[in-house]
Short mmCIF file of N, CA and C in Angstrom, two decimals:
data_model
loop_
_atom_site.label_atom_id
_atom_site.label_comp_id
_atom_site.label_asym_id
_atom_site.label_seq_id
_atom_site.Cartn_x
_atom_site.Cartn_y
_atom_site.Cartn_z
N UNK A 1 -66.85 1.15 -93.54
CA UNK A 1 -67.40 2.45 -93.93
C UNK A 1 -68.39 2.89 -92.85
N UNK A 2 -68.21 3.83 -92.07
CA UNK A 2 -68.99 4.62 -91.10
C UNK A 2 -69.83 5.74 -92.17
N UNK A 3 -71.00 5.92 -90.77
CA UNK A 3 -72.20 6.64 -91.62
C UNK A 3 -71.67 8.40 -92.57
N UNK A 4 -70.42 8.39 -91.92
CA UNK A 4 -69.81 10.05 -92.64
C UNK A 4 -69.69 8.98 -94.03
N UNK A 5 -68.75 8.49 -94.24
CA UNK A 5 -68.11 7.65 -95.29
C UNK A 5 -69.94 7.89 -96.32
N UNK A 6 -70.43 7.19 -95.68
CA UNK A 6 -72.01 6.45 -97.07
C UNK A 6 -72.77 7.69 -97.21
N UNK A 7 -72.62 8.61 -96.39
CA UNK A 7 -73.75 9.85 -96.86
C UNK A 7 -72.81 10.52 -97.61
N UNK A 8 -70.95 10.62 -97.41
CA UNK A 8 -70.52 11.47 -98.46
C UNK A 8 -70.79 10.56 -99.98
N UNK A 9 -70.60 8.97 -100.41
CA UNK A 9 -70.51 8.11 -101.35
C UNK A 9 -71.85 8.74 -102.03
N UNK A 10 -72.93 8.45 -101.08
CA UNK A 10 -74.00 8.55 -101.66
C UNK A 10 -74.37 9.89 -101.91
N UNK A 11 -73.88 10.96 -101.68
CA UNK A 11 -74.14 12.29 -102.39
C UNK A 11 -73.19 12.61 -103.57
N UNK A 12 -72.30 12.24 -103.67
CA UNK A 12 -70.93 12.02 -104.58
C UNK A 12 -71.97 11.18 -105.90
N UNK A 13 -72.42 10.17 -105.01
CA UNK A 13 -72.93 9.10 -106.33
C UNK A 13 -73.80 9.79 -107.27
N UNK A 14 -75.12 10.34 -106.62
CA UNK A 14 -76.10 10.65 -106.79
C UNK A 14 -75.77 12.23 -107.95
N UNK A 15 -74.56 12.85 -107.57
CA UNK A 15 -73.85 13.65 -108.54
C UNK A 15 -73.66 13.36 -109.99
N UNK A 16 -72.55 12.18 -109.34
CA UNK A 16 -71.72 11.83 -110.46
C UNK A 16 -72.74 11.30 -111.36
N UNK A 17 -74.01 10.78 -111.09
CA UNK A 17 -74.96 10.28 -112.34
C UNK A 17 -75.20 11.52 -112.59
N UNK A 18 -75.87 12.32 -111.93
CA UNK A 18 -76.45 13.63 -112.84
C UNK A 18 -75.63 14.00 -113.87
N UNK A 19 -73.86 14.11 -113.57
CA UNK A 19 -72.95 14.91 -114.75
C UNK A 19 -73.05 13.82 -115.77
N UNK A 20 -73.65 12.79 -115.13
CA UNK A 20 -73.35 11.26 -116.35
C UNK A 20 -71.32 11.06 -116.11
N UNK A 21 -71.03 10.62 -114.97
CA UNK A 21 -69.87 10.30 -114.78
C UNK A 21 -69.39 9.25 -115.94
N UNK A 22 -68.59 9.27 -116.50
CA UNK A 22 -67.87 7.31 -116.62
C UNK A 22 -67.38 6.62 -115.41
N UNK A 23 -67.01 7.30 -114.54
CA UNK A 23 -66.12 6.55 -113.44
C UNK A 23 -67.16 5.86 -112.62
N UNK A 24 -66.72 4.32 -112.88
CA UNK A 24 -67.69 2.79 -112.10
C UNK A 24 -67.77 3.33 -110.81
N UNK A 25 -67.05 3.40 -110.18
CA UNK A 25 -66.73 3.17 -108.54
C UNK A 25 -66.23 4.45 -107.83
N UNK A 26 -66.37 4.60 -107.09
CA UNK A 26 -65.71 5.90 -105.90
C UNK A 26 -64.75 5.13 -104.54
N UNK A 27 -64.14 5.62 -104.50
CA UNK A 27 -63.19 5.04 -103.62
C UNK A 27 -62.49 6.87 -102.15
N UNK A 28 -62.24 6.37 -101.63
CA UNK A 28 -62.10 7.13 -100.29
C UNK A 28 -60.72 8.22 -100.96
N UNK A 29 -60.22 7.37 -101.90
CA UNK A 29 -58.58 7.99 -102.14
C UNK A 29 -58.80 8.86 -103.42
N UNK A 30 -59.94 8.74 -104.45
CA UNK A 30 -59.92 9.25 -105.28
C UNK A 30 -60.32 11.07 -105.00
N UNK A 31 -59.56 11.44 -106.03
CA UNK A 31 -59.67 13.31 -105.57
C UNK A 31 -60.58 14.17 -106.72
N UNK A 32 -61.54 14.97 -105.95
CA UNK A 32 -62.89 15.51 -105.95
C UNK A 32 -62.94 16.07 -107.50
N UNK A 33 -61.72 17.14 -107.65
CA UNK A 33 -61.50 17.83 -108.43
C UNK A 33 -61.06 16.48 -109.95
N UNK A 34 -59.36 16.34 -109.67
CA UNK A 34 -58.09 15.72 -110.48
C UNK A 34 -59.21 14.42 -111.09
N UNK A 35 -59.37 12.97 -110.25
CA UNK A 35 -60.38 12.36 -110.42
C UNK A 35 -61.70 12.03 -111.05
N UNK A 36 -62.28 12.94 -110.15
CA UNK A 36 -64.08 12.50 -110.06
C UNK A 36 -64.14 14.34 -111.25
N UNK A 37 -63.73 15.13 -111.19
CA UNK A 37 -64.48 15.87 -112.37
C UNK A 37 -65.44 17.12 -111.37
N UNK A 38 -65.07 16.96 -111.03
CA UNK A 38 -66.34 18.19 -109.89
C UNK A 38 -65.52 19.95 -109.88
N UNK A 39 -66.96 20.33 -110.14
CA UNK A 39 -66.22 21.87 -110.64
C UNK A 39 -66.14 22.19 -108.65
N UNK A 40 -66.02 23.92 -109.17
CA UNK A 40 -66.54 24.72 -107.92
C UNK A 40 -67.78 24.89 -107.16
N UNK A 41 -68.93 24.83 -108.71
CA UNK A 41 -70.19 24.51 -108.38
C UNK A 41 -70.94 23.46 -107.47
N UNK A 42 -70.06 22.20 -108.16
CA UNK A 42 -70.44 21.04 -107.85
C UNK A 42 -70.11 21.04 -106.38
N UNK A 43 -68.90 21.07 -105.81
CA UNK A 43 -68.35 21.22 -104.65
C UNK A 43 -69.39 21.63 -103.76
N UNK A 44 -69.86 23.21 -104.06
CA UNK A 44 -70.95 23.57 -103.11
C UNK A 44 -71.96 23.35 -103.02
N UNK A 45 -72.24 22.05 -104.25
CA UNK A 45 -73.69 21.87 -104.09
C UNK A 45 -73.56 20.41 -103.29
N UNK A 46 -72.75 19.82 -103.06
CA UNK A 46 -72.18 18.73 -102.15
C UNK A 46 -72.08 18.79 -100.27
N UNK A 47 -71.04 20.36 -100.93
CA UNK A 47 -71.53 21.01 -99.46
C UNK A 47 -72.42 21.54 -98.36
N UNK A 48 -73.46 21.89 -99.19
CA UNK A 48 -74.76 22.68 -98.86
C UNK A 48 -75.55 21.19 -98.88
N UNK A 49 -75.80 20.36 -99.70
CA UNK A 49 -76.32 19.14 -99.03
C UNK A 49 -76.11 18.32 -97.98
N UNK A 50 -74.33 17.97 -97.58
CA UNK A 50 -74.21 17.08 -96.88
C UNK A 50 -74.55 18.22 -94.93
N UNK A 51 -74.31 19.70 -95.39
CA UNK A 51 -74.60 20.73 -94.20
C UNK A 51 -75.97 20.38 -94.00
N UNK A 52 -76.97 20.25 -94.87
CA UNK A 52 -78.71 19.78 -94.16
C UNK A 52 -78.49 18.47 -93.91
N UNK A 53 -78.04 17.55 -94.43
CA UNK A 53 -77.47 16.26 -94.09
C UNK A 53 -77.56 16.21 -92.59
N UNK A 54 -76.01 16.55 -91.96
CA UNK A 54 -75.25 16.30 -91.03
C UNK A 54 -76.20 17.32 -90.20
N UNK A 55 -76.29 18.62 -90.33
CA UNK A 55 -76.95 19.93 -89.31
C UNK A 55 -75.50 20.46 -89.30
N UNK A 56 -74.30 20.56 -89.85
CA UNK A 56 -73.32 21.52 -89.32
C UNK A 56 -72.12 21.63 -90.65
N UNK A 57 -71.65 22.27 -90.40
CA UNK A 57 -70.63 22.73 -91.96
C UNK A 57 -68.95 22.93 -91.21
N UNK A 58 -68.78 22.01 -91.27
CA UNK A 58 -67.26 22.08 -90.77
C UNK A 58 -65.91 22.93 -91.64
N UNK A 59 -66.65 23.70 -92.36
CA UNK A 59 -65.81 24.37 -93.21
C UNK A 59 -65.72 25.95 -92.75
N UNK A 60 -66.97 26.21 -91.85
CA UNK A 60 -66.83 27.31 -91.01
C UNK A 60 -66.34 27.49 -89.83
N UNK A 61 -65.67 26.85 -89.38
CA UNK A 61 -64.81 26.57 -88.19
C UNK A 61 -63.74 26.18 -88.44
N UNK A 62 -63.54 24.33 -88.38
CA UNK A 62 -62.53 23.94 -87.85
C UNK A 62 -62.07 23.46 -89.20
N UNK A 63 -62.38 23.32 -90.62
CA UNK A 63 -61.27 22.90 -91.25
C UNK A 63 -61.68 23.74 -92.82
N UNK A 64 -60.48 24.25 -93.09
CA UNK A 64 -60.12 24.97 -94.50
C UNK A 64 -60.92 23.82 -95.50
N UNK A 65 -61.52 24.73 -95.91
CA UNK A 65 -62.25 24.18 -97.78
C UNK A 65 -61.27 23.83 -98.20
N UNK A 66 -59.98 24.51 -98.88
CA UNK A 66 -58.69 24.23 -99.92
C UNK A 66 -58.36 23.23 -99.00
N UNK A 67 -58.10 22.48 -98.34
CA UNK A 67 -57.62 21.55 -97.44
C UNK A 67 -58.23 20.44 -97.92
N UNK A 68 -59.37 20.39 -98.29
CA UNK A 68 -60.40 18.92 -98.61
C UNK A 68 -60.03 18.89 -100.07
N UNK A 69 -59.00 17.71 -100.59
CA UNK A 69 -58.72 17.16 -102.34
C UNK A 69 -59.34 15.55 -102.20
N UNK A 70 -59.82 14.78 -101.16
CA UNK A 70 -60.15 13.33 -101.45
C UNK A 70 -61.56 13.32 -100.68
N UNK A 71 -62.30 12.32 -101.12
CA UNK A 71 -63.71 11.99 -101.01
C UNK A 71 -63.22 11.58 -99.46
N UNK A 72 -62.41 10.64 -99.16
CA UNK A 72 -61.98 10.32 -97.54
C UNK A 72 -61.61 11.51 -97.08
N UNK A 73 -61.09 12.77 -97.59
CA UNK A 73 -61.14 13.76 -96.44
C UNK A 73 -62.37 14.82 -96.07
N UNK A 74 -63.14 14.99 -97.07
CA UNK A 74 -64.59 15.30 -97.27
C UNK A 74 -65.11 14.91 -96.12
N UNK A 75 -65.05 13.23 -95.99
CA UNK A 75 -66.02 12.82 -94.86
C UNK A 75 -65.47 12.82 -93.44
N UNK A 76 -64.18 12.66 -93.66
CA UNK A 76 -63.16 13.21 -92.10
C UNK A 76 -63.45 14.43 -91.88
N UNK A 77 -63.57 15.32 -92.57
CA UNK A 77 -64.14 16.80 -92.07
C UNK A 77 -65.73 16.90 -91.46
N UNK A 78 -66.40 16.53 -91.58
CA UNK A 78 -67.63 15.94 -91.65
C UNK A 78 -67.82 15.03 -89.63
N UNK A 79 -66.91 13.82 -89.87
CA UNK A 79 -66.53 13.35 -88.95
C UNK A 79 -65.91 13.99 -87.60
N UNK A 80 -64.51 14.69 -88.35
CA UNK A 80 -64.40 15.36 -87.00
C UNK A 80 -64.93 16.52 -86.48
N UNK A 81 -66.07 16.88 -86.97
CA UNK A 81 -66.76 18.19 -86.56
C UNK A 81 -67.45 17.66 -86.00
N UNK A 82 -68.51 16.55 -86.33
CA UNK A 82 -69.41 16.19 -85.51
C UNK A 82 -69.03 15.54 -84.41
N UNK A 83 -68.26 15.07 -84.04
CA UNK A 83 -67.58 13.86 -83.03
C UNK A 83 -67.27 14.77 -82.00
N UNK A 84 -66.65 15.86 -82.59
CA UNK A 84 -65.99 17.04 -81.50
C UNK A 84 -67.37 17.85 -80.96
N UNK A 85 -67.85 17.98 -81.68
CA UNK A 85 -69.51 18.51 -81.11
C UNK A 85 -70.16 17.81 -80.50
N UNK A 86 -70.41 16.22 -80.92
CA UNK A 86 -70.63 15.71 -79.58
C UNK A 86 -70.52 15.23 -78.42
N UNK A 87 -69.17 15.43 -78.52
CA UNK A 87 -68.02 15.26 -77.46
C UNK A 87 -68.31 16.45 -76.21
N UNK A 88 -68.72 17.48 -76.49
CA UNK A 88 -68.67 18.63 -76.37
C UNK A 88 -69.82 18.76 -75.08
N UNK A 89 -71.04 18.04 -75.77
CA UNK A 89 -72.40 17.76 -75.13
C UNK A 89 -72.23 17.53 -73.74
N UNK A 90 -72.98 18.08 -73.04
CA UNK A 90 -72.85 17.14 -71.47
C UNK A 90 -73.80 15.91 -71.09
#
């Protein structure tokens, strides 16, 4: 688990207690919505955290919102924005 992976777990986590989840565990494959229970709300309040998080929102560029259904693609979006940004750096 790379640092995208534990800051998405741990904002996911820190959720899922507030709604009072049942679900023990989070896993990379489980999906945001079908799964874990997360409205529209929830979504953006995930989003707008992990954006002060990280410093950047990869949903305004390079990858479609409707595109992200699993906690592992959440943080691949996340991942490849930043990687490509700092790739970018001279």
């Amino acid at each position: 688990m790379d640092k995208y992976d534990a800051a998405v777990h741990e904002v996911l986590k820190d959720l899922m207690e507030e709604e009072k989840s049942e679900k023990a565990e989070l896993h990379n494959d489980d999906r945001l919505v079908e799964d874990l229970g997360f409205s529209s709300l929830n979504m953006a309040r995930i989003i707008a955290i992990l954006e002060d998080q990280f410093g950047a929102d990869p949903f305004s560029k390079s990858v479609a919102i409707t595109s992200i259904r699993t906690v592992g693609y959440l943080a691949a979006a996340y991942r490849t924005t930043l990687e490509t940004e700092t790739a970018k750096e001279p």
